[in-house]
Coordinates of C-alpha atoms in Angstrom, one line a residue:
M1 CA 33.0 81.9 158.6
K2 CA 30.6 79.5 160.2
F3 CA 30.1 79.5 164.1
M4 CA 27.9 77.7 166.5
K5 CA 26.4 78.8 169.8
L6 CA 25.5 76.4 172.7
G7 CA 23.7 77.2 175.9
S8 CA 21.4 80.0 176.9
R9 CA 22.5 81.3 180.5
P10 CA 24.5 84.4 180.7
D11 CA 28.2 84.2 181.7
T12 CA 28.5 84.0 185.5
F13 CA 32.3 83.1 185.7
Y14 CA 34.5 85.6 187.6
T15 CA 37.9 85.8 189.2
A16 CA 38.6 86.4 192.9
Q17 CA 42.0 86.1 194.4
A18 CA 43.5 84.3 191.5
V19 CA 40.7 81.7 191.6
R20 CA 37.9 81.4 188.9
S21 CA 34.5 80.8 190.3
V22 CA 30.9 80.8 189.1
S23 CA 28.1 82.8 190.7
S24 CA 25.6 80.5 192.3
E25 CA 23.5 80.2 195.5
V26 CA 24.9 76.7 196.0
S27 CA 28.3 76.6 197.7
S28 CA 31.0 75.0 195.6
D29 CA 32.4 71.6 196.4
L30 CA 34.9 70.9 193.6
I31 CA 38.4 72.4 193.0
V32 CA 39.9 71.6 189.5
Q33 CA 43.5 72.8 188.9
V34 CA 44.4 73.2 185.2
K35 CA 48.0 74.1 184.4
G36 CA 48.6 76.4 187.4
S37 CA 45.0 77.8 187.4
R38 CA 42.3 77.0 190.0
Y39 CA 38.5 76.7 189.4
L40 CA 36.1 76.7 192.4
L41 CA 33.2 74.6 190.8
H42 CA 30.2 72.2 191.6
K43 CA 30.3 68.6 191.2
F44 CA 26.8 67.9 189.9
P45 CA 26.7 69.9 186.6
L46 CA 30.3 68.7 185.8
L47 CA 30.3 65.1 186.9
S48 CA 26.9 64.6 185.1
K49 CA 28.5 65.2 181.7
C50 CA 32.3 64.3 182.4
S51 CA 33.0 60.6 182.8
R52 CA 36.6 61.3 183.6
L53 CA 35.9 63.7 186.4
Q54 CA 33.4 61.1 187.8
R55 CA 36.2 58.6 188.0
L56 CA 38.8 61.0 189.4
C57 CA 36.5 62.2 192.2
S58 CA 35.8 58.5 193.1
E59 CA 39.5 57.9 193.2
S60 CA 40.5 60.9 195.2
P61 CA 39.9 61.4 198.9
E62 CA 37.5 64.1 200.0
T63 CA 39.4 66.8 202.2
S64 CA 36.9 68.9 204.3
Q65 CA 34.2 70.0 202.0
H66 CA 36.0 70.1 198.7
H67 CA 37.3 67.5 196.2
I68 CA 40.6 68.5 194.6
I69 CA 41.3 67.2 191.1
Q70 CA 44.4 68.1 189.1
L71 CA 44.6 68.0 185.4
P72 CA 48.3 68.9 184.5
D73 CA 48.1 67.5 180.9
F74 CA 44.8 68.9 179.9
P75 CA 44.8 69.5 176.1
G76 CA 43.7 73.1 175.1
G77 CA 44.6 74.8 178.4
I78 CA 42.5 76.9 180.6
E79 CA 40.6 78.3 177.7
A80 CA 39.3 75.0 176.6
F81 CA 38.6 73.7 180.1
E82 CA 36.5 76.9 180.7
L83 CA 34.5 76.4 177.6
C84 CA 33.7 72.8 178.6
A85 CA 32.8 73.8 182.2
K86 CA 30.5 76.6 180.9
F87 CA 28.7 74.1 178.5
C88 CA 28.1 71.9 181.7
Y89 CA 26.6 75.0 183.6
G90 CA 24.5 75.8 180.3
I91 CA 26.2 79.1 179.9
T92 CA 26.4 80.4 176.3
I93 CA 29.6 79.5 174.4
T94 CA 30.6 80.4 170.9
L95 CA 32.4 77.7 168.8
S96 CA 34.2 78.3 165.5
A97 CA 37.1 77.0 163.4
F98 CA 39.5 78.9 165.6
N99 CA 38.6 77.0 168.8
I100 CA 36.8 73.8 167.8
V101 CA 39.9 71.7 167.8
A102 CA 40.9 72.7 171.3
V103 CA 37.3 72.3 172.7
R104 CA 37.1 68.8 170.7
C105 CA 40.3 67.7 172.3
A106 CA 39.2 68.8 175.7
A107 CA 35.8 67.2 175.4
E108 CA 37.5 63.9 174.5
Y109 CA 39.9 64.3 177.5
L110 CA 36.9 64.7 179.9
Q111 CA 35.1 61.9 178.2
M112 CA 31.9 64.0 177.5
T113 CA 30.3 61.4 175.3
E114 CA 26.8 60.1 174.6
D115 CA 27.4 57.2 177.0
V116 CA 27.2 59.7 179.8
E117 CA 24.4 62.0 178.6
K118 CA 22.5 62.4 175.4
G119 CA 23.3 65.4 173.4
N120 CA 26.6 65.9 175.1
L121 CA 29.4 68.2 173.9
T122 CA 31.4 65.6 171.8
Y123 CA 28.3 64.8 169.6
K124 CA 27.5 68.5 169.1
L125 CA 31.0 69.3 168.1
E126 CA 31.1 66.4 165.7
V127 CA 27.9 67.6 164.0
F128 CA 29.1 71.2 163.7
F129 CA 32.5 69.9 162.4
N130 CA 31.1 67.7 159.7
S131 CA 28.2 69.7 158.5
C132 CA 29.7 73.2 158.7
I133 CA 33.6 73.3 159.2
L134 CA 34.4 70.7 156.5
H135 CA 32.0 72.3 153.9
G136 CA 33.7 75.7 154.1
W137 CA 37.0 76.4 152.4
K138 CA 38.4 79.0 155.0
D139 CA 37.0 77.0 157.9
S140 CA 38.8 74.0 156.7
I141 CA 42.1 75.9 156.3
V142 CA 41.9 77.6 159.7
T143 CA 40.9 74.3 161.5
L144 CA 43.8 72.5 159.9
Q145 CA 46.2 75.2 161.1
T146 CA 45.0 74.8 164.7
T147 CA 45.7 71.1 164.6
K148 CA 49.4 71.9 165.0
E149 CA 49.0 72.8 168.6
F150 CA 47.5 69.3 169.3
P151 CA 49.1 67.1 166.7
L152 CA 48.6 63.7 168.6
W153 CA 45.0 64.4 169.7
S154 CA 44.2 65.7 166.2
E155 CA 45.6 62.6 164.6
D156 CA 43.7 60.2 166.9
L157 CA 40.4 62.0 166.4
G158 CA 40.8 62.1 162.7
I159 CA 40.5 65.9 162.6
T160 CA 43.8 66.3 160.6
S161 CA 42.9 63.8 157.9
R162 CA 39.3 64.9 157.5
C163 CA 40.5 68.5 157.0
I164 CA 43.1 67.5 154.4
E165 CA 40.6 65.4 152.5
A166 CA 38.1 68.4 152.6
I167 CA 40.7 70.8 151.3
A168 CA 42.0 68.4 148.6
S169 CA 38.5 67.8 147.3
K170 CA 37.6 71.4 147.0
V171 CA 41.0 72.1 145.2
L172 CA 40.2 69.4 142.7
T173 CA 36.6 70.8 142.1
H174 CA 35.9 73.3 139.5
P175 CA 36.0 76.8 141.1
S176 CA 32.5 77.4 139.9
K177 CA 31.2 74.7 142.1
V178 CA 32.9 75.9 145.3
S179 CA 31.4 78.4 147.5
L180 CA 33.8 81.3 147.7
S181 CA 31.7 83.8 149.5
H182 CA 34.1 84.3 152.4
I183 CA 37.4 82.9 151.0
Y184 CA 39.0 85.6 148.7
S185 CA 42.7 85.1 148.5
R186 CA 45.0 87.9 149.2
R187 CA 45.6 88.8 145.6
E188 CA 41.7 88.8 144.9
R189 CA 41.1 90.9 148.0
D190 CA 43.8 93.4 146.9
D191 CA 42.2 93.7 143.4
E192 CA 38.8 94.1 145.1
S193 CA 40.0 97.0 147.2
C194 CA 41.6 98.7 144.3
N195 CA 38.8 98.1 141.6
G196 CA 35.8 98.1 143.8
A197 CA 33.4 95.3 144.8
E198 CA 31.4 95.7 141.6
S199 CA 34.3 94.6 139.3
Q200 CA 34.7 91.4 141.3
R201 CA 31.0 90.5 141.8
H202 CA 30.8 88.7 138.4
K203 CA 34.4 87.8 138.0
P204 CA 35.0 84.0 138.1
P205 CA 37.7 82.8 140.3
S206 CA 41.0 81.8 138.7
K207 CA 42.1 78.0 138.5
G208 CA 44.8 78.7 141.2
W209 CA 42.6 80.4 143.5
W210 CA 43.5 78.0 146.4
A211 CA 47.3 78.5 146.3
E212 CA 47.7 81.5 148.5
D213 CA 45.3 80.4 151.2
M214 CA 47.1 77.0 151.3
A215 CA 50.4 78.9 151.7
E216 CA 49.5 79.8 155.3
L217 CA 49.8 76.1 156.4
G218 CA 53.0 74.8 158.1
I219 CA 55.2 72.7 155.9
D220 CA 54.1 69.4 157.4
L221 CA 50.4 69.9 156.9
Y222 CA 51.1 71.7 153.5
W223 CA 53.0 68.6 152.3
R224 CA 50.4 66.2 153.2
T225 CA 47.7 68.3 151.6
M226 CA 49.7 68.8 148.3
I227 CA 50.3 65.0 148.2
A228 CA 46.5 64.5 148.5
V229 CA 45.9 67.0 145.7
K230 CA 48.5 65.4 143.5
S231 CA 47.2 61.9 144.1
G232 CA 43.8 63.1 142.8
G233 CA 45.4 63.3 139.2
K234 CA 43.2 66.1 138.0
M235 CA 45.3 69.1 138.8
P236 CA 47.7 70.4 135.9
S237 CA 51.3 70.4 136.7
N238 CA 51.8 74.0 136.1
L239 CA 49.2 74.9 138.8
I240 CA 51.1 72.8 141.2
G241 CA 54.3 74.4 140.3
E242 CA 52.8 77.9 140.7
A243 CA 51.5 76.9 144.1
L244 CA 54.9 75.7 145.1
K245 CA 56.3 79.0 143.9
I246 CA 53.9 81.0 146.1
Y247 CA 54.7 78.9 149.0
A248 CA 58.4 79.1 148.6
A249 CA 58.1 82.9 148.3
R250 CA 56.1 83.0 151.6
W251 CA 58.3 80.9 153.9
L252 CA 61.8 80.6 152.4
P253 CA 64.1 83.6 153.3
N254 CA 65.4 85.9 150.7
I255 CA 68.7 84.6 149.3
S256 CA 71.0 87.5 148.4
R257 CA 73.5 87.3 145.6
E258 CA 76.2 88.8 147.6
R259 CA 78.7 86.4 148.8
N260 CA 79.3 88.1 152.1
V261 CA 75.7 87.6 153.2
S262 CA 76.1 83.9 152.3
K263 CA 79.2 83.6 154.4
Q264 CA 77.5 85.4 157.2
V265 CA 74.7 82.9 157.0
A266 CA 77.3 80.1 157.4
S267 CA 79.4 81.7 160.1
D268 CA 76.4 82.4 162.3
S269 CA 75.5 78.7 162.2
D270 CA 77.3 78.2 165.5
S271 CA 74.4 79.7 167.6
D272 CA 71.5 77.3 168.5
S273 CA 68.9 79.7 167.4
T274 CA 70.4 80.0 163.9
N275 CA 70.9 76.4 163.8
E276 CA 67.2 75.8 164.5
I277 CA 66.0 78.4 161.9
T278 CA 68.4 77.0 159.3
S279 CA 67.2 73.4 160.1
K280 CA 63.5 74.4 159.6
H281 CA 64.3 76.2 156.3
R282 CA 66.3 73.1 155.1
V283 CA 63.4 70.8 155.9
L284 CA 61.1 73.2 154.1
L285 CA 63.3 73.3 151.0
E286 CA 63.8 69.6 150.8
S287 CA 60.0 69.1 151.0
I288 CA 59.3 71.7 148.3
V289 CA 61.9 69.7 146.2
S290 CA 60.0 66.5 146.8
L291 CA 56.7 67.9 145.7
L292 CA 58.1 69.3 142.4
P293 CA 56.0 68.0 139.4
A294 CA 57.8 65.4 137.3
E295 CA 56.7 67.0 134.0
K296 CA 59.2 69.4 132.2
G297 CA 58.1 73.0 132.3
A298 CA 55.8 72.7 135.4
V299 CA 58.1 75.4 137.1
S300 CA 60.5 77.8 135.6
C301 CA 64.1 77.3 135.3
S302 CA 64.6 80.5 137.3
F303 CA 62.6 79.3 140.2
L304 CA 64.6 75.9 140.1
L305 CA 67.8 77.8 140.3
K306 CA 66.7 79.9 143.2
L307 CA 65.7 76.7 145.0
L308 CA 69.3 75.3 144.1
K309 CA 70.9 78.6 145.4
A310 CA 68.9 78.3 148.7
A311 CA 69.9 74.7 148.9
T312 CA 73.6 75.6 148.6
I313 CA 73.2 78.3 151.4
L314 CA 71.1 76.1 153.7
N315 CA 73.4 73.1 153.2
A316 CA 70.6 70.8 151.9
S317 CA 71.0 67.1 151.3
S318 CA 73.0 66.1 148.3
S319 CA 70.1 64.1 146.9
S320 CA 68.0 67.4 146.9
K321 CA 70.7 69.3 145.1
M322 CA 71.2 66.6 142.5
E323 CA 67.4 66.5 141.8
L324 CA 67.4 70.3 141.3
A325 CA 70.5 70.1 139.1
R326 CA 68.8 67.4 137.0
R327 CA 65.7 69.4 136.6
V328 CA 67.6 72.6 135.8
A329 CA 69.5 70.7 133.1
L330 CA 66.2 69.8 131.5
Q331 CA 65.3 73.5 131.1
M332 CA 68.8 75.0 131.1
E333 CA 68.1 76.9 127.7
E334 CA 65.6 79.1 129.7
A335 CA 68.2 80.2 132.4
T336 CA 70.0 83.5 132.4
V337 CA 73.5 84.2 133.4
R338 CA 72.3 85.9 136.7
D339 CA 70.5 82.7 137.6
L340 CA 73.6 80.7 137.3
L341 CA 75.7 82.9 139.7
I342 CA 75.2 80.7 142.7
P343 CA 77.3 81.8 145.7
S344 CA 79.9 79.5 147.1
I345 CA 79.9 79.2 150.9
S346 CA 82.3 76.4 151.4
Y347 CA 85.4 77.4 153.2
A348 CA 87.3 74.7 151.3
N349 CA 86.4 76.5 148.0
S350 CA 87.6 80.1 148.0
T351 CA 85.8 81.1 144.7
V352 CA 83.0 83.5 144.6
Y353 CA 80.6 81.3 142.8
D354 CA 79.7 77.6 142.9
V355 CA 81.4 76.6 139.5
D356 CA 81.2 72.9 140.4
L357 CA 77.5 73.0 140.7
V358 CA 77.2 74.7 137.2
I359 CA 79.5 72.0 135.8
T360 CA 77.3 69.4 137.1
I361 CA 74.2 71.0 135.6
L362 CA 76.1 71.3 132.3
E363 CA 77.0 67.6 132.3
Q364 CA 73.5 66.6 133.2
F365 CA 72.3 68.7 130.2
M366 CA 74.8 67.2 127.8
L367 CA 73.7 63.8 128.7
Q368 CA 70.1 64.3 127.7
G369 CA 68.7 64.8 124.2
Q370 CA 70.8 62.4 122.2
S371 CA 70.2 63.2 118.4
P372 CA 68.6 60.5 116.2
P373 CA 69.8 59.8 112.6
T374 CA 69.5 62.7 110.3
S375 CA 67.7 60.8 107.6
P376 CA 65.6 57.6 107.4
P377 CA 67.2 54.3 106.1
R378 CA 66.6 54.1 102.3
S379 CA 65.2 51.0 100.5
K380 CA 67.7 49.0 98.6
L381 CA 65.2 48.4 95.7
G382 CA 65.1 50.9 93.0
F383 CA 61.3 51.2 92.7
E384 CA 58.9 52.5 95.3
R385 CA 56.7 49.9 97.0
R386 CA 53.2 50.3 98.2
R387 CA 53.2 52.1 101.7
S388 CA 51.6 50.3 104.5
R389 CA 50.0 51.8 107.5
S390 CA 52.9 50.6 109.7
A391 CA 55.3 52.4 107.4
E392 CA 53.3 55.6 107.6
N393 CA 53.4 55.3 111.4
I394 CA 57.2 54.9 111.3
D395 CA 57.5 58.0 109.1
L396 CA 55.4 60.0 111.6
A397 CA 57.5 58.7 114.5
F398 CA 60.6 59.9 112.5
Q399 CA 59.2 63.3 111.9
E400 CA 58.5 63.6 115.5
S401 CA 62.0 62.5 116.3
R402 CA 63.5 65.1 113.7
R403 CA 61.5 67.8 115.6
S404 CA 62.9 66.8 118.9
S405 CA 66.4 66.7 117.6
S406 CA 66.0 70.1 116.2
A407 CA 64.7 71.3 119.5
S408 CA 67.8 69.8 121.2
H409 CA 70.2 71.3 118.8
S410 CA 68.5 74.8 119.3
S411 CA 68.7 74.4 123.0
K412 CA 72.5 73.6 122.8
L413 CA 73.0 76.6 120.8
K414 CA 71.3 78.8 123.5
V415 CA 73.2 77.0 126.4
A416 CA 76.4 77.6 124.5
K417 CA 75.8 81.3 124.4
L418 CA 74.7 81.2 128.2
V419 CA 77.8 79.3 129.2
D420 CA 80.0 81.8 127.4
G421 CA 78.3 84.6 129.2
Y422 CA 78.8 82.8 132.5
L423 CA 82.5 82.4 131.8
Q424 CA 82.8 86.1 131.3
E425 CA 81.3 86.7 134.8
I426 CA 83.4 84.1 136.7
A427 CA 86.7 85.0 134.9
R428 CA 86.8 88.1 137.1
D429 CA 87.4 85.9 140.1
A430 CA 91.1 85.9 140.9
N431 CA 90.6 82.6 142.9
L432 CA 89.0 80.7 140.0
P433 CA 91.3 77.7 139.0
L434 CA 92.2 77.4 135.4
S435 CA 91.1 73.8 135.3
K436 CA 87.5 74.8 136.1
F437 CA 87.5 77.5 133.5
I438 CA 88.7 75.1 130.9
A439 CA 86.4 72.4 131.9
L440 CA 83.4 74.8 131.4
A441 CA 84.6 76.0 128.2
E442 CA 85.4 72.5 126.8
A443 CA 82.0 71.1 127.9
I444 CA 80.2 72.9 125.2
P445 CA 80.4 70.9 121.7
D446 CA 82.3 72.8 119.0
F447 CA 79.1 73.0 116.7
S448 CA 77.1 74.8 119.4
R449 CA 79.3 77.8 119.2
L450 CA 78.6 79.7 116.0
D451 CA 81.1 82.3 116.9
H452 CA 83.9 82.6 119.4
D453 CA 83.7 86.3 120.2
D454 CA 82.1 85.7 123.6
L455 CA 84.6 82.9 124.5
Y456 CA 87.5 85.3 123.6
R457 CA 86.0 87.9 125.8
A458 CA 86.0 85.4 128.6
I459 CA 89.4 84.4 128.0
D460 CA 90.7 87.9 127.6
T461 CA 89.0 88.7 131.1
Y462 CA 90.6 85.7 132.7
L463 CA 94.0 86.6 131.4
K464 CA 93.7 90.1 132.9
A465 CA 92.4 88.8 136.2
H466 CA 95.3 86.1 136.3
P467 CA 98.5 87.9 135.2
D468 CA 100.7 85.2 136.8
L469 CA 99.8 82.5 134.3
N470 CA 102.9 80.9 132.6
K471 CA 103.3 80.2 128.9
S472 CA 102.0 76.6 129.3
E473 CA 98.9 77.7 131.2
R474 CA 98.1 80.5 128.7
K475 CA 98.3 77.9 125.8
R476 CA 96.0 75.6 127.6
L477 CA 93.5 78.4 128.3
C478 CA 93.4 79.3 124.4
R479 CA 93.2 75.8 123.2
T480 CA 89.4 76.0 122.9
L481 CA 89.5 79.2 121.0
D482 CA 88.9 78.9 117.2
C483 CA 90.3 81.9 115.3
K484 CA 88.2 81.0 112.3
K485 CA 85.1 82.0 114.2
L486 CA 86.2 85.3 115.4
S487 CA 84.7 88.4 114.0
V488 CA 86.7 91.3 112.4
E489 CA 86.5 93.2 115.6
A490 CA 87.7 90.4 117.7
C491 CA 90.6 89.6 115.4
M492 CA 91.8 93.2 115.4
H493 CA 91.7 93.1 119.3
A494 CA 93.5 89.8 119.4
A495 CA 96.1 90.8 117.0
Q496 CA 97.6 93.2 119.5
N497 CA 96.6 91.5 122.7
E498 CA 100.0 91.1 124.5
L499 CA 98.4 88.6 126.9
L500 CA 97.6 86.0 124.3
P501 CA 100.2 83.3 123.4
L502 CA 102.3 84.0 120.3
R503 CA 100.7 81.0 118.5
V504 CA 97.2 82.4 118.8
V505 CA 98.3 85.9 117.6
V506 CA 100.0 84.2 114.6
Q507 CA 96.9 82.3 113.8
V508 CA 94.7 85.4 113.9
L509 CA 97.0 87.4 111.8
F510 CA 97.1 84.5 109.3
F511 CA 93.4 84.0 109.0
E512 CA 92.9 87.7 108.7
Q513 CA 95.2 87.8 105.7
A514 CA 93.6 84.8 104.2
R515 CA 90.2 86.4 104.7
A516 CA 91.4 89.7 103.1
A517 CA 92.8 87.8 100.1
M518 CA 89.7 85.7 99.6
G519 CA 87.5 88.8 100.1
S520 CA 89.1 90.7 97.2
G521 CA 87.0 90.7 94.1
K522 CA 90.2 90.6 91.8
V523 CA 91.3 87.2 93.2
A524 CA 90.5 84.4 90.6
E525 CA 92.6 81.7 92.4
L526 CA 94.7 81.5 95.4
P527 CA 98.4 80.3 94.9
S528 CA 99.3 76.7 95.8
N529 CA 101.3 77.7 98.9
I530 CA 98.4 79.5 100.4
K531 CA 96.1 76.9 99.6
A532 CA 98.5 74.4 101.4
L533 CA 98.4 76.6 104.4
L534 CA 94.6 76.8 104.3
A535 CA 94.3 73.1 103.9
A536 CA 96.5 72.6 107.0
H537 CA 93.9 74.5 109.1
N538 CA 90.9 72.7 107.4
I539 CA 89.7 75.6 105.4
D540 CA 88.2 75.1 102.0
P541 CA 89.1 78.1 99.9
S542 CA 86.5 77.3 97.3
R543 CA 83.7 78.1 99.8
S544 CA 82.2 81.5 100.2
T545 CA 84.0 83.9 102.3
T546 CA 81.2 84.0 104.8
A547 CA 82.6 80.8 106.1
L548 CA 85.6 82.6 107.3
S549 CA 83.8 85.3 109.2
T550 CA 80.8 85.8 111.5
T551 CA 78.0 88.3 111.3
T552 CA 77.6 88.6 115.0
S553 CA 77.1 92.2 116.0
I554 CA 78.9 93.6 119.0
P555 CA 77.0 96.1 121.4
A556 CA 78.5 99.5 121.7
D557 CA 79.6 99.1 125.1
D558 CA 81.3 95.9 124.6
Q559 CA 83.4 97.1 121.6
W560 CA 87.1 96.6 122.0
S561 CA 89.5 99.3 121.5
V562 CA 91.0 99.1 118.0
S563 CA 93.3 102.2 118.3
G564 CA 96.6 101.8 116.7
L565 CA 95.3 99.1 114.3
R566 CA 94.5 101.6 111.5
S567 CA 97.6 100.7 109.5
P568 CA 99.0 97.1 108.9
K569 CA 102.3 98.1 110.5
S570 CA 100.8 97.7 114.0
K571 CA 100.2 93.9 113.4
V572 CA 103.6 93.3 112.1
S573 CA 105.2 95.4 114.9
T574 CA 103.1 93.5 117.5
L575 CA 104.1 90.1 116.1
R576 CA 107.8 91.1 115.8
M577 CA 107.6 92.3 119.6
K578 CA 106.1 88.9 120.6
L579 CA 108.6 87.1 118.7
A580 CA 111.4 88.9 120.2
E581 CA 110.3 88.1 123.8
D582 CA 108.9 84.6 123.3
D583 CA 110.3 81.7 121.4
L584 CA 108.0 79.1 119.8
D585 CA 108.2 75.4 120.7
E586 CA 109.2 73.0 117.9
S587 CA 106.0 70.9 118.6
D588 CA 103.9 74.0 118.2
L589 CA 105.5 74.8 114.9
Q590 CA 104.9 71.3 113.6
S591 CA 101.3 71.2 114.7
E592 CA 100.7 74.1 112.5
G593 CA 102.0 72.4 109.3
L594 CA 105.6 74.1 109.4
R595 CA 108.7 72.0 110.2
R596 CA 111.2 74.8 110.8
A597 CA 111.1 77.8 113.1
S598 CA 112.9 80.0 110.6
K599 CA 110.4 79.3 107.9
F600 CA 107.6 80.1 110.3
K601 CA 109.2 83.3 111.5
S602 CA 109.8 84.4 107.9
F603 CA 106.2 84.0 107.2
C604 CA 105.2 85.9 110.3
A605 CA 107.5 88.7 109.3
L606 CA 104.9 90.1 107.0
P607 CA 105.8 93.1 104.8
T608 CA 104.5 96.6 105.6
R609 CA 101.6 96.2 103.2
P610 CA 100.4 92.4 103.3
K611 CA 98.0 92.9 100.5
R612 CA 100.8 93.7 98.0
M613 CA 102.4 90.4 99.0
F614 CA 99.3 88.4 98.0
S615 CA 98.9 90.5 94.9
K616 CA 102.4 89.7 94.0
F617 CA 101.8 86.0 94.3
L618 CA 98.6 86.2 92.4
S619 CA 100.3 88.3 89.5
I620 CA 103.0 85.6 89.1
N621 CA 100.2 82.9 89.1
R622 CA 98.3 84.8 86.5
N623 CA 101.2 85.2 84.2
S624 CA 102.2 81.6 84.4
S625 CA 98.6 80.6 83.5
E626 CA 98.5 83.0 80.6
K627 CA 101.7 81.6 79.2
N628 CA 100.2 78.1 79.4

């Protein structure tokens, strides 16, 4: 770092009986009091360079042999005053980025200008500041940091603005054109200490070399500097996002996933010290949110959700939360279930996680990315006309829209998987209302769920965690579940799940029997009554059997227990048991295409070997066709 020495005389200041004096053959005639400290000095060297001291001496009466001057609001304190006094005596002083702001403010206060004497302290400080401090990266950073102790003085003298402009210009300059001889960031210094100086000697600096050094600034100065960097228009948005991530990691507290820690933060907010700390963190967080680049992908979705979690715990403004929720929605397909587990600290909401916030994010996600038409409009003419350049441009635009549409569809598939995984996590919460679970489950379009195994897991978990649900609530919970999209393993588990409504179990058994019948190689054509039942459930029997099943593999640790389902008797016994303890509503029966409960129960009372029932129907059908 740069430094400057002024003066040539040795230091002769000393302390005697709590009074600072200077060794001299001439007796002192001036007493200066600076913030509780007394200095016994001489008028001539000080008054010849300090216009303010001249005026104060002329205004104050002389008592005995000493003039007494009090400087209670002196900027920089006793250290800065002593450096100015030593300059007046010609004693050697050393100036650097660490003390130049304090001395510059003190010199301005004492009016040590060129009008009083040529080559005065103010002029020398300005030359050093402009020629050395502003040309060095680390010097500019350190100087800008020290301005926070004298904010008003630094603003009036233009020190703060000049430092910010100098830093921003260096950030926007190519790293090869910036002198980095003394300004390695912490990461580069760590690499150098591990790999040796030789490996770093010829290594060019990275494009984000400035982020860690700037992270040492306070939020006010950092915000102003980042605004200057962004206004330059040359910095890529991903580098801005990386710099904000480094700054947030440096200053924001670690947010724990555990709810009790979050509740502790909220409960301790009564104390003044905690309120002050929380308020500072809140301002810091909101400032970071305001600096986020507008471009999608400039920061990761995981980082955005961490900011949203911090915003929830710190009780940030609703505008900041909504802005973060909107940005998360744009990149929601990148999120993980763990990222979405945002703790709830509201005492009005007793749930473990903030489900309302996730619902808001999901709503924002579903609002963006409307799909364009799947095919371009066809010409009404039967022949092909000559293609114009504008028509080619339209086709190019259409192809681009098709690509964006497919990307949106792919992201919805990923988000559907994400939401089903999130539902499995929050379903364990005994305080989670049924309405919120259903709202999340139904927010996903039906086409986005290629299979319903994960949704069934979530519903099964919710039923186990909420055993007090009545019959109507269990029906509402299972309304989103599509039995046609369940795998064989899921159907086997659901067939004897006593927590499911009877209607769902009947549907599962029915589709399993239909799948078994259609999967048999000996089946040429299904009977008319089976076709009618399939048609009532919007199933086309002429399609391949893959339409009735999924190929989703289930991890070994997530496999459901299928003990007792080896023989078909278990399905029938489970169904008969549920029929005995639960009567079906007439409306439910009608909605399934059956008019009478007796007919529905007779269909559900499957024989011991269901496949023989279907083979019997099929044999009758074949005999009648042969006779014809």
